[in-house]
Amino acid sequence: MRNALHLVDGLIVTTDNSGGIGEKAEDVVNVPDEVTAYFATRVPLLEQWAANAEPLAVLLHNFSGPASWKAYVNGVTQLFTDANCPVPTISGSTETNMELLQSSMAVTIIGKRKAEAEKVSEEVAEQNHQRTITENAIDLKDQECKDHQCRDQEILDKLKFNHHHDSQLEWYAYGKPLVGTAVLENQSEIASLRIIKEAMHRGFVQRMWPVGSSGILKEFRKLTNDPTIELQSTLDLHTSAGPSTTIIVGVPRTICNQAQQHFNGALHKLHIR
């Protein structure tokens, strides 16, 4: 799911970085180091949730110097607290040999898929295994080859539709795309992690996908695996959402009104054209 790395036993690794944002004189955006770590952690946490996983540990990669370490840890801790999540074990490393002119750091989260996600993963793996067996057999006869290819394509199309473009879901964007200083100046318009987590727990959101620097449209094309799909929305579909200030959510059609109430009317409909 998105940029998550899937490892054995349901382990999920997600990461994000930040450069030129912090307390150094040469930084492009000057903010406290705590704020830098807070928003740098936001992206990999959302990507964990997009993969239906929960964090187990956080690794900090600190290139800003020893003085920034405590503030970075505080920023990570505050994000998990605000999201109403347990704070995982935090560890990492600091560059102490070279002093950089600009702030630089990265956050890596190691998580594990939930039990229900494990079951889905096993089913998908079995389907892929069966497809591999079919593909390996496509050299028996010309006609058999054509038949197998047709069946494989039907399976792929069906899986693509079911996984990426479920007809039972309505798609919305939650939160306004913001980047740089606009993130700090418009915090009330940023997608709330606490609200999105509660929505997932209560079933208002069946699928979610954080938006990054490429904007809503390109992220939705990644989600659906359809590079030609077009959208219409009241939001800017092309501007950067920075530290995932916007999240794409799939809401069951039967409970769209309840979902809007949960999000305080902050869901922006994504009309597929």
XYZ file of N, CA and C in Angstrom:
819
model
N 0.846 -1.186 0.000
C 0.000 0.000 0.000
C 0.882 1.237 0.000
N 0.723 2.073 -0.995
C 1.497 3.294 -1.181
C 2.986 2.992 -1.103
N 3.747 3.649 -0.178
C 5.196 3.455 -0.129
C 5.629 2.481 0.957
N 4.705 1.736 1.501
C 5.034 0.791 2.565
C 5.821 -0.389 2.017
N 6.823 -0.814 2.800
C 7.607 -1.996 2.463
C 7.077 -3.166 3.277
N 6.602 -4.205 2.596
C 6.024 -5.365 3.251
C 7.102 -6.423 3.447
N 7.349 -6.813 4.695
C 8.344 -7.818 5.016
C 7.664 -9.103 5.497
N 8.451 -10.046 5.958
C 7.896 -11.321 6.425
C 7.113 -11.128 7.716
N 6.201 -12.076 7.986
C 5.422 -12.103 9.226
C 4.577 -10.842 9.430
N 4.167 -10.226 8.336
C 3.281 -9.075 8.444
C 3.935 -7.780 8.871
N 5.262 -7.734 8.862
C 5.963 -6.508 9.252
C 5.895 -5.485 8.122
N 5.660 -4.227 8.495
C 5.528 -3.128 7.550
C 6.522 -2.034 7.914
N 7.265 -1.530 6.923
C 8.219 -0.452 7.147
C 7.816 0.751 6.303
N 7.698 1.914 6.952
C 7.386 3.157 6.250
C 8.366 4.229 6.699
N 8.587 5.220 5.852
C 9.580 6.240 6.205
C 9.285 7.562 5.512
N 9.801 8.639 6.062
C 9.726 9.956 5.436
C 10.887 10.788 5.966
N 11.201 11.873 5.260
C 12.336 12.702 5.664
C 12.004 14.177 5.596
N 12.883 14.983 6.171
C 12.696 16.430 6.193
C 14.054 17.096 6.049
N 14.146 18.065 5.153
C 15.391 18.783 4.958
C 15.161 20.274 4.823
N 16.018 21.070 5.448
C 15.890 22.523 5.362
C 14.747 23.081 6.175
N 14.250 22.305 7.115
C 13.151 22.747 7.982
C 13.582 22.550 9.428
N 13.685 23.634 10.192
C 14.128 23.507 11.572
C 14.644 24.812 12.151
N 15.651 24.701 13.012
C 16.113 25.855 13.781
C 17.444 26.436 13.303
N 18.054 25.855 12.286
C 19.330 26.361 11.800
C 19.146 27.618 10.959
N 20.172 28.478 10.952
C 20.086 29.770 10.273
C 19.840 29.630 8.772
N 20.344 28.566 8.167
C 20.225 28.382 6.722
C 18.965 27.616 6.312
N 18.121 27.258 7.263
C 16.911 26.518 6.929
C 15.954 27.370 6.097
N 15.260 26.729 5.179
C 14.293 27.418 4.324
C 13.047 27.793 5.123
N 12.614 26.873 5.990
C 11.468 27.116 6.872
C 11.966 27.008 8.309
N 11.818 28.086 9.065
C 12.306 28.105 10.447
C 11.175 27.788 11.422
N 11.269 26.629 12.030
C 10.305 26.174 13.029
C 11.065 25.405 14.102
N 10.484 25.236 15.285
C 11.137 24.415 16.317
C 11.355 22.985 15.826
N 12.427 22.363 16.292
C 12.721 20.987 15.891
C 11.588 20.027 16.249
N 10.892 20.299 17.322
C 9.757 19.455 17.703
C 8.694 19.423 16.601
N 8.459 20.598 16.000
C 7.470 20.697 14.929
C 7.938 19.922 13.705
N 9.218 20.018 13.401
C 9.779 19.278 12.264
C 9.546 17.785 12.421
N 9.882 17.254 13.585
C 9.724 15.817 13.832
C 8.252 15.424 13.850
N 7.419 16.285 14.381
C 5.980 16.022 14.464
C 5.409 15.739 13.081
N 5.696 16.623 12.120
C 5.125 16.470 10.792
C 5.869 15.433 9.953
N 7.154 15.227 10.232
C 7.895 14.187 9.517
C 7.391 12.802 9.905
N 6.905 12.658 11.121
C 6.384 11.373 11.592
C 4.976 11.120 11.089
N 4.272 12.162 10.785
C 2.882 12.076 10.351
C 2.731 11.184 9.103
N 3.613 11.371 8.137
C 3.501 10.645 6.871
C 3.688 9.135 7.052
N 4.790 8.672 7.666
C 4.939 7.224 7.824
C 3.878 6.590 8.716
N 3.325 7.353 9.671
C 2.241 6.805 10.485
C 1.004 6.578 9.632
N 0.662 7.544 8.790
C -0.489 7.387 7.906
C -0.278 6.235 6.928
N 0.956 6.063 6.476
C 1.231 4.965 5.552
C 1.133 3.612 6.260
N 1.431 3.578 7.549
C 1.200 2.356 8.327
C -0.288 2.035 8.347
N -1.103 3.033 8.604
C -2.545 2.817 8.654
C -3.091 2.430 7.288
N -2.529 3.030 6.228
C -2.976 2.694 4.880
C -2.694 1.227 4.564
N -1.651 0.674 5.190
C -1.315 -0.742 5.020
C -2.011 -1.611 6.055
N -2.935 -0.999 6.830
C -3.676 -1.699 7.885
C -2.729 -2.269 8.939
N -1.751 -1.460 9.316
C -0.753 -1.880 10.301
C -0.705 -0.882 11.453
N -0.170 -1.327 12.567
C 0.021 -0.469 13.732
C 1.512 -0.440 14.092
N 2.034 0.733 14.477
C 3.462 0.880 14.737
C 3.945 0.077 15.947
N 5.151 -0.468 15.818
C 5.820 -1.164 16.910
C 7.032 -0.387 17.407
N 7.737 0.284 16.478
C 8.958 0.999 16.844
C 9.199 2.139 15.868
N 9.903 3.165 16.360
C 10.256 4.325 15.541
C 11.768 4.497 15.556
N 12.346 4.688 14.371
C 13.777 4.966 14.252
C 13.958 6.394 13.762
N 14.718 7.172 14.512
C 15.030 8.552 14.150
C 16.414 8.614 13.510
N 16.506 9.300 12.378
C 17.782 9.521 11.711
C 18.058 11.023 11.783
N 18.928 11.419 12.678
C 19.145 12.820 12.993
C 20.468 13.312 12.414
N 20.386 14.223 11.443
C 21.580 14.817 10.844
C 21.769 16.271 11.279
N 20.946 16.721 12.210
C 20.973 18.122 12.632
C 21.910 18.379 13.804
N 22.419 17.311 14.447
C 23.330 17.481 15.581
C 22.706 17.023 16.882
N 23.539 16.749 17.880
C 23.067 16.220 19.170
C 22.021 17.089 19.853
N 22.106 18.403 19.664
C 21.190 19.312 20.356
C 19.736 19.132 19.907
N 19.550 18.537 18.743
C 18.193 18.390 18.202
C 17.515 17.083 18.617
N 18.281 16.143 19.169
C 17.738 14.810 19.417
C 16.525 14.821 20.350
N 16.649 15.462 21.489
C 15.562 15.456 22.469
C 14.301 16.076 21.893
N 14.470 17.181 21.144
C 13.308 17.844 20.549
C 12.644 16.957 19.506
N 13.438 16.235 18.738
C 12.877 15.318 17.747
C 12.075 14.213 18.434
N 12.617 13.666 19.499
C 11.899 12.620 20.246
C 10.590 13.187 20.791
N 10.637 14.411 21.311
C 9.423 15.036 21.845
C 8.373 15.229 20.754
N 8.824 15.601 19.551
C 7.890 15.799 18.448
C 7.207 14.515 18.032
N 7.980 13.437 17.966
C 7.417 12.126 17.628
C 6.401 11.699 18.690
N 6.791 11.871 19.952
C 5.917 11.494 21.063
C 4.612 12.273 21.026
N 4.703 13.561 20.736
C 3.513 14.406 20.712
C 2.558 13.991 19.597
N 3.102 13.597 18.454
C 2.243 13.180 17.351
C 1.420 11.963 17.738
N 2.066 10.960 18.323
C 1.330 9.755 18.712
C 0.311 10.072 19.805
N 0.654 10.979 20.697
C -0.277 11.380 21.750
C -1.501 12.059 21.152
N -1.269 12.986 20.215
C -2.374 13.695 19.573
C -3.258 12.745 18.766
N -2.654 11.689 18.217
C -3.416 10.715 17.435
C -4.121 9.696 18.319
N -3.942 9.842 19.639
C -4.533 8.917 20.612
C -4.033 7.493 20.381
N -2.721 7.380 20.157
C -2.083 6.080 19.928
C -0.997 5.851 20.968
N -0.737 4.596 21.326
C 0.396 4.300 22.210
C 1.698 4.770 21.565
N 2.590 5.313 22.358
C 3.877 5.772 21.828
C 4.817 4.570 21.732
N 5.272 4.228 20.533
C 6.150 3.073 20.381
C 7.544 3.361 20.949
N 8.361 2.328 21.004
C 9.762 2.499 21.365
C 10.440 3.376 20.323
N 11.222 4.354 20.787
C 11.912 5.279 19.888
C 13.417 5.107 20.048
N 14.090 4.876 18.935
C 15.540 4.754 18.935
C 16.078 5.410 17.671
N 17.385 5.318 17.438
C 17.931 5.898 16.227
C 19.382 6.300 16.366
N 19.798 7.252 15.552
C 21.197 7.650 15.515
C 21.320 9.127 15.173
N 22.417 9.741 15.636
C 22.700 11.152 15.380
C 24.057 11.300 14.706
N 24.118 12.103 13.658
C 25.392 12.437 13.021
C 26.154 13.431 13.906
N 27.315 13.002 14.413
C 28.105 13.861 15.301
C 29.465 14.212 14.713
N 29.813 13.626 13.588
C 31.118 13.893 12.988
C 31.127 15.134 12.110
N 30.006 15.367 11.423
C 29.910 16.496 10.502
C 28.761 17.409 10.910
N 29.025 18.698 10.905
C 27.982 19.676 11.233
C 27.430 20.266 9.951
N 26.126 20.087 9.742
C 25.487 20.573 8.535
C 24.950 21.984 8.725
N 24.833 22.707 7.621
C 24.342 24.081 7.676
C 22.818 24.135 7.783
N 22.149 23.096 7.317
C 20.690 23.032 7.373
C 20.238 21.816 8.171
N 19.063 21.916 8.727
C 18.484 20.799 9.474
C 18.124 19.670 8.521
N 18.303 18.447 8.992
C 17.971 17.279 8.183
C 17.676 16.103 9.107
N 16.572 15.415 8.860
C 16.217 14.263 9.675
C 15.253 13.362 8.918
N 15.131 12.147 9.386
C 14.194 11.196 8.783
C 13.583 10.343 9.883
N 12.399 9.818 9.601
C 11.685 8.965 10.552
C 11.274 7.686 9.842
N 11.633 6.551 10.432
C 11.229 5.248 9.917
C 10.391 4.536 10.973
N 9.238 4.034 10.563
C 8.359 3.319 11.489
C 8.275 1.853 11.068
N 8.456 0.974 12.040
C 8.277 -0.454 11.824
C 6.974 -0.867 12.504
N 6.075 -1.443 11.736
C 4.780 -1.841 12.278
C 4.424 -3.252 11.869
N 3.243 -3.666 12.258
C 2.765 -5.021 11.932
C 1.307 -4.946 11.523
N 0.986 -5.677 10.461
C -0.391 -5.706 9.993
C -1.306 -6.327 11.034
N -2.534 -5.828 11.056
C -3.535 -6.379 11.956
C -3.931 -7.772 11.493
N -4.555 -8.534 12.383
C -4.887 -9.932 12.093
C -5.770 -10.055 10.866
N -6.772 -9.182 10.729
C -7.673 -9.294 9.594
C -6.953 -8.985 8.293
N -5.963 -8.092 8.353
C -5.185 -7.785 7.157
C -4.313 -8.960 6.767
N -3.849 -9.711 7.771
C -3.033 -10.890 7.500
C -3.839 -11.899 6.681
N -5.116 -12.067 7.041
C -5.958 -13.027 6.332
C -6.130 -12.613 4.882
N -6.383 -11.319 4.655
C -6.525 -10.823 3.290
C -5.229 -11.034 2.521
N -4.105 -10.748 3.181
C -2.806 -10.911 2.532
C -2.576 -12.353 2.111
N -2.963 -13.298 2.974
C -2.792 -14.715 2.649
C -3.651 -15.107 1.451
N -4.879 -14.554 1.394
C -5.753 -14.873 0.273
C -5.177 -14.333 -1.035
N -4.655 -13.101 -0.983
C -4.043 -12.520 -2.175
C -2.819 -13.310 -2.597
N -2.018 -13.739 -1.616
C -0.831 -14.533 -1.917
C -1.206 -15.845 -2.601
N -2.296 -16.471 -2.131
C -2.742 -17.720 -2.731
C -3.219 -17.491 -4.166
N -3.928 -16.374 -4.381
C -4.369 -16.052 -5.732
C -3.173 -15.843 -6.655
N -2.162 -15.126 -6.145
C -0.957 -14.896 -6.939
C -0.238 -16.207 -7.238
N -0.238 -17.116 -6.254
C 0.406 -18.413 -6.442
C -0.294 -19.202 -7.547
N -1.622 -19.184 -7.507
C -2.376 -19.897 -8.524
C -2.135 -19.280 -9.902
N -2.036 -17.953 -9.945
C -1.769 -17.292 -11.218
C -0.390 -17.667 -11.738
N 0.583 -17.796 -10.846
C 1.935 -18.173 -11.249
C 1.943 -19.567 -11.858
N 1.203 -20.491 -11.223
C 1.095 -21.849 -11.761
C 0.498 -21.810 -13.163
N -0.541 -20.978 -13.317
C -1.182 -20.856 -14.625
C -0.202 -20.317 -15.662
N 0.534 -19.263 -15.277
C 1.479 -18.643 -16.200
C 2.576 -19.619 -16.618
N 3.030 -20.431 -15.674
C 4.101 -21.392 -15.988
C 3.634 -22.483 -16.944
N 2.327 -22.655 -16.989
C 1.792 -23.703 -17.862
C 1.483 -23.196 -19.262
N 1.670 -21.885 -19.472
C 1.291 -21.308 -20.769
C 2.383 -21.544 -21.808
N 2.626 -22.756 -22.140
C 3.500 -23.075 -23.262
C 3.158 -24.453 -23.807
N 1.981 -24.938 -23.410
C 1.565 -26.274 -23.836
C 1.112 -26.262 -25.284
N 0.148 -25.447 -25.587
C -0.369 -25.342 -26.946
C -0.762 -23.893 -27.192
N -0.784 -23.512 -28.455
C -1.114 -22.130 -28.784
C -2.503 -21.749 -28.290
N -3.486 -22.636 -28.493
C -4.837 -22.312 -28.083
C -4.955 -22.259 -26.575
N -4.303 -23.193 -25.887
C -4.312 -23.187 -24.427
C -3.678 -21.912 -23.914
N -2.633 -21.477 -24.579
C -1.950 -20.237 -24.181
C -2.917 -19.060 -24.233
N -3.686 -18.978 -25.340
C -4.634 -17.873 -25.467
C -5.706 -17.943 -24.380
N -6.176 -19.163 -24.094
C -7.196 -19.332 -23.062
C -6.685 -18.902 -21.709
N -5.475 -19.305 -21.366
C -4.886 -18.932 -20.077
C -4.728 -17.421 -19.975
N -4.257 -16.802 -21.056
C -4.051 -15.356 -21.041
C -5.364 -14.628 -20.827
N -6.400 -15.091 -21.452
C -7.716 -14.463 -21.275
C -8.185 -14.586 -19.834
N -8.043 -15.806 -19.282
C -8.477 -16.012 -17.896
C -7.639 -15.177 -16.936
N -6.332 -15.111 -17.171
C -5.460 -14.306 -16.311
C -5.856 -12.843 -16.347
N -6.147 -12.336 -17.556
C -6.522 -10.943 -17.677
C -7.836 -10.667 -16.963
N -8.768 -11.603 -17.040
C -10.040 -11.444 -16.337
C -9.814 -11.386 -14.829
N -8.908 -12.252 -14.338
C -8.604 -12.260 -12.905
C -7.970 -10.946 -12.494
N -7.003 -10.466 -13.300
C -6.324 -9.212 -12.980
C -7.304 -8.055 -12.957
N -8.184 -7.996 -13.969
C -9.158 -6.910 -14.024
C -10.090 -6.945 -12.822
N -10.508 -8.151 -12.440
C -11.415 -8.284 -11.296
C -10.733 -7.867 -10.000
N -9.482 -8.318 -9.803
C -8.757 -7.955 -8.596
C -8.496 -6.459 -8.551
N -8.150 -5.876 -9.705
C -7.883 -4.443 -9.768
C -9.118 -3.657 -9.362
N -10.283 -4.044 -9.885
C -11.525 -3.338 -9.561
C -11.865 -3.490 -8.092
N -11.815 -4.709 -7.593
C -12.191 -4.961 -6.210
C -11.253 -4.274 -5.235
N -9.969 -4.247 -5.567
C -8.992 -3.719 -4.612
C -8.871 -2.209 -4.682
N -8.969 -1.637 -5.869
C -8.645 -0.226 -6.017
C -9.847 0.673 -6.285
N -10.909 0.119 -6.750
C -11.992 0.988 -7.202
C -13.330 0.370 -6.841
N -13.474 0.042 -5.581
C -14.660 -0.655 -5.077
C -15.903 0.169 -5.368
N -16.861 -0.459 -6.047
C -18.077 0.255 -6.431
C -18.957 0.593 -5.242
N -18.686 -0.012 -4.084
C -19.500 0.261 -2.903
C -18.995 1.451 -2.097
N -17.919 2.072 -2.559
C -17.325 3.186 -1.821
C -17.511 4.503 -2.561
N -17.683 5.553 -1.780
C -17.611 6.924 -2.294
C -16.264 7.486 -1.856
N -15.626 8.252 -2.746
C -14.283 8.750 -2.459
C -14.323 10.225 -2.083
N -13.572 10.554 -1.035
C -13.498 11.923 -0.525
C -12.046 12.283 -0.225
N -11.787 13.585 -0.191
C -10.515 14.100 0.302
C -10.782 14.770 1.641
N -9.995 14.418 2.620
C -10.144 14.990 3.962
C -8.908 15.831 4.261
N -9.117 17.109 4.508
C -8.017 18.021 4.767
C -7.609 18.783 3.513
N -7.104 19.979 3.681
C -6.718 20.842 2.566
C -5.247 20.636 2.225
N -4.892 20.583 0.942
C -3.478 20.457 0.564
C -2.690 21.700 0.985
N -1.671 21.491 1.805
C -0.840 22.587 2.319
C 0.620 22.154 2.321
N 1.508 23.148 2.194
C 2.932 22.842 2.217
C 3.693 24.046 2.768
N 4.874 23.800 3.358
C 5.702 24.883 3.883
C 5.069 25.602 5.048
N 5.214 26.923 5.065
C 4.678 27.723 6.170
C 3.151 27.679 6.232
N 2.496 27.360 5.103
C 1.029 27.285 5.088
C 0.528 26.194 6.020
N 1.353 25.176 6.265
C 0.964 24.100 7.180
C 0.759 24.655 8.584
N 1.664 25.530 9.010
C 1.580 26.111 10.352
C 0.509 27.192 10.441
N 0.255 27.863 9.331
C -0.698 28.974 9.335
C -2.152 28.519 9.202
N -2.364 27.265 8.791
C -3.730 26.774 8.561
C -3.943 25.412 9.206
N -3.526 25.273 10.457
C -3.559 23.960 11.094
C -4.982 23.421 11.274
N -5.959 24.313 11.324
C -7.346 23.861 11.486
C -7.865 23.159 10.229
N -7.168 23.315 9.103
C -7.601 22.707 7.846
C -6.826 21.436 7.514
N -5.963 21.010 8.430
C -5.187 19.793 8.228
C -5.999 18.593 8.701
N -5.930 17.501 7.969
C -6.622 16.271 8.363
C -6.147 15.830 9.742
N -7.085 15.626 10.646
C -6.777 15.220 12.018
C -6.516 13.721 12.096
N -5.366 13.344 12.666
C -5.048 11.926 12.806
C -6.004 11.238 13.781
N -6.366 11.928 14.827
C -7.280 11.349 15.809
C -8.644 11.050 15.173
N -9.144 11.992 14.375
C -10.454 11.813 13.747
C -10.407 10.702 12.707
N -9.332 10.641 11.908
C -9.249 9.602 10.893
C -9.115 8.229 11.529
N -8.378 8.144 12.628
C -8.223 6.853 13.301
C -9.555 6.391 13.877
N -10.303 7.298 14.489
C -11.609 6.943 15.024
C -12.564 6.518 13.905
N -12.470 7.201 12.758
C -13.332 6.865 11.622
C -13.039 5.463 11.106
N -11.775 5.088 11.076
C -11.405 3.744 10.649
C -11.911 2.715 11.649
N -11.780 3.033 12.924
C -12.221 2.102 13.970
C -13.731 1.898 13.933
N -14.476 2.957 13.620
C -15.931 2.877 13.619
C -16.495 2.421 12.272
N -15.637 2.196 11.296
C -16.085 1.693 10.009
C -16.545 2.756 9.036
N -16.370 4.030 9.374
C -16.748 5.096 8.448
C -15.799 5.149 7.254
N -14.566 4.725 7.467
C -13.564 4.708 6.399
C -13.109 3.273 6.167
N -13.312 2.772 4.956
C -12.905 1.423 4.616
C -11.521 1.386 3.975
N -11.133 2.511 3.389
C -9.844 2.588 2.731
C -9.319 4.012 2.844
N -8.018 4.162 3.054
C -7.448 5.505 3.147
C -6.087 5.530 2.471
N -5.710 6.729 2.021
C -4.474 6.886 1.240
C -3.949 8.302 1.453
N -2.822 8.485 2.138
C -2.284 9.824 2.369
C -1.783 10.478 1.086
N -1.980 11.775 0.976
C -1.555 12.536 -0.203
C -0.235 13.238 0.109
N 0.706 13.152 -0.805
C 2.010 13.779 -0.623
C 2.221 14.948 -1.562
N 3.454 15.120 -1.996
C 3.825 16.276 -2.806
C 3.265 16.235 -4.220
N 2.850 15.049 -4.681
C 2.357 14.937 -6.055
C 0.913 15.404 -6.218
N 0.197 15.613 -5.118
C -1.167 16.108 -5.200
C -2.228 15.011 -5.230
N -3.476 15.424 -5.090
C -4.588 14.484 -4.939
C -4.782 13.614 -6.180
N -4.776 14.219 -7.368
C -5.065 13.464 -8.583
C -4.044 12.356 -8.816
N -2.773 12.679 -8.725
C -1.744 11.666 -8.966
C -1.785 10.563 -7.916
N -2.091 10.936 -6.669
C -2.192 9.912 -5.627
C -3.394 9.007 -5.871
N -4.497 9.601 -6.347
C -5.678 8.786 -6.623
C -5.407 7.834 -7.785
N -4.618 8.275 -8.737
C -4.251 7.396 -9.845
C -3.389 6.242 -9.352
N -2.535 6.500 -8.363
C -1.758 5.417 -7.765
C -2.675 4.452 -7.021
N -3.621 5.016 -6.293
C -4.552 4.201 -5.519
C -5.340 3.259 -6.410
N -5.841 3.783 -7.533
C -6.668 2.995 -8.438
C -5.848 2.247 -9.477
N -4.553 2.548 -9.531
C -3.691 1.949 -10.557
C -4.212 2.255 -11.956
N -4.783 3.465 -12.106
C -5.339 3.896 -13.379
C -4.769 5.277 -13.721
N -3.748 5.347 -14.583
C -3.091 6.625 -14.892
C -3.934 7.567 -15.734
N -5.086 7.104 -16.202
C -5.922 7.945 -17.068
C -7.131 8.517 -16.345
N -7.349 8.102 -15.126
C -8.551 8.531 -14.404
C -8.525 10.036 -14.140
N -9.690 10.670 -14.185
C -9.804 12.108 -13.943
C -10.770 12.357 -12.786
N -10.522 13.433 -12.067
C -11.340 13.796 -10.912
C -11.828 15.230 -11.017
N -12.893 15.489 -10.294
C -13.388 16.854 -10.128
C -13.660 17.070 -8.653
N -13.211 18.207 -8.116
C -13.381 18.485 -6.689
C -13.301 19.978 -6.440
N -13.772 20.392 -5.274
C -13.643 21.790 -4.875
C -12.223 22.104 -4.422
N -11.418 21.084 -4.173
C -10.028 21.276 -3.776
C -9.119 21.308 -4.995
N -7.947 21.896 -4.827
C -6.918 21.871 -5.865
C -6.377 20.446 -5.950
N -6.502 19.819 -7.095
C -6.129 18.422 -7.256
C -4.658 18.220 -7.595
N -3.937 19.305 -7.814
C -2.565 19.191 -8.296
C -1.521 19.715 -7.314
N -1.911 20.565 -6.380
C -0.940 21.156 -5.469
C -0.459 20.151 -4.428
N 0.733 20.395 -3.905
C 1.324 19.508 -2.904
C 0.537 19.547 -1.594
N 0.427 18.382 -0.965
C -0.191 18.295 0.365
C 0.877 18.172 1.439
N 2.126 18.496 1.090
C 3.202 18.516 2.083
C 3.254 17.255 2.927
N 3.220 17.429 4.252
C 3.267 16.266 5.163
C 1.917 15.563 5.283
N 1.337 15.252 4.130
C 0.031 14.565 4.079
C -1.037 15.306 4.878
N -1.179 16.589 4.581
C -2.262 17.354 5.211
C -3.615 16.929 4.669
N -3.608 16.223 3.527
C -4.823 15.707 2.912
C -4.758 14.183 2.869
N -5.903 13.542 3.094
C -5.993 12.088 3.047
C -7.181 11.704 2.167
N -6.967 10.797 1.233
C -8.059 10.255 0.427
C -8.716 9.126 1.217
N -10.027 9.170 1.326
C -10.733 8.138 2.091
C -11.854 7.540 1.262
N -12.046 6.235 1.417
C -13.154 5.531 0.788
C -14.214 5.238 1.827
N -15.411 5.787 1.635
C -16.514 5.676 2.594
C -17.629 4.820 2.001
N -18.131 3.833 2.732
C -19.269 3.041 2.230
C -20.446 3.942 1.876
N -21.040 3.701 0.722
C -22.100 4.575 0.240
C -23.278 4.674 1.208
N -23.541 3.622 1.943
C -24.709 3.591 2.809
C -24.566 4.460 4.051
N -23.336 4.907 4.376
C -23.135 5.675 5.609
C -22.405 6.989 5.353
N -22.551 7.530 4.143
C -21.849 8.776 3.817
C -22.290 9.927 4.718
N -23.572 9.980 5.032
C -24.069 11.069 5.883
C -23.487 10.978 7.290
N -23.439 9.758 7.835
C -22.855 9.578 9.170
C -21.373 9.927 9.163
N -20.703 9.568 8.071
C -19.279 9.868 7.958
C -19.053 11.376 7.923
N -19.880 12.090 7.175
C -19.745 13.549 7.116
C -19.920 14.168 8.497
N -20.855 13.640 9.261
C -21.057 14.144 10.621
C -19.825 13.884 11.481
N -19.247 12.677 11.346
C -18.052 12.350 12.122
C -16.906 13.299 11.781
N -16.772 13.646 10.502
C -15.692 14.529 10.057
C -16.094 16.004 10.130
N -17.196 16.287 10.779
C -17.666 17.674 10.930
C -17.836 18.383 9.591
N -18.305 17.620 8.592
C -18.563 18.210 7.280
C -17.317 18.540 6.483
N -16.167 18.009 6.879
C -14.894 18.379 6.246
C -14.488 17.459 5.095
N -15.376 16.547 4.681
C -15.056 15.666 3.561
C -15.396 16.354 2.241
N -14.432 16.355 1.317
C -14.632 16.953 0.001
C -14.809 15.832 -1.019
N -15.972 15.793 -1.675
C -16.272 14.710 -2.623
C -15.311 14.746 -3.793
N -14.843 13.551 -4.158
C -14.025 13.382 -5.359
C -14.899 12.731 -6.425
N -15.269 13.516 -7.431
C -16.113 13.019 -8.492
C -15.245 12.414 -9.588
N -15.464 11.125 -9.871
C -14.686 10.444 -10.899
C -15.322 10.721 -12.258
N -14.481 11.169 -13.192
C -14.993 11.504 -14.531
C -14.526 10.473 -15.551
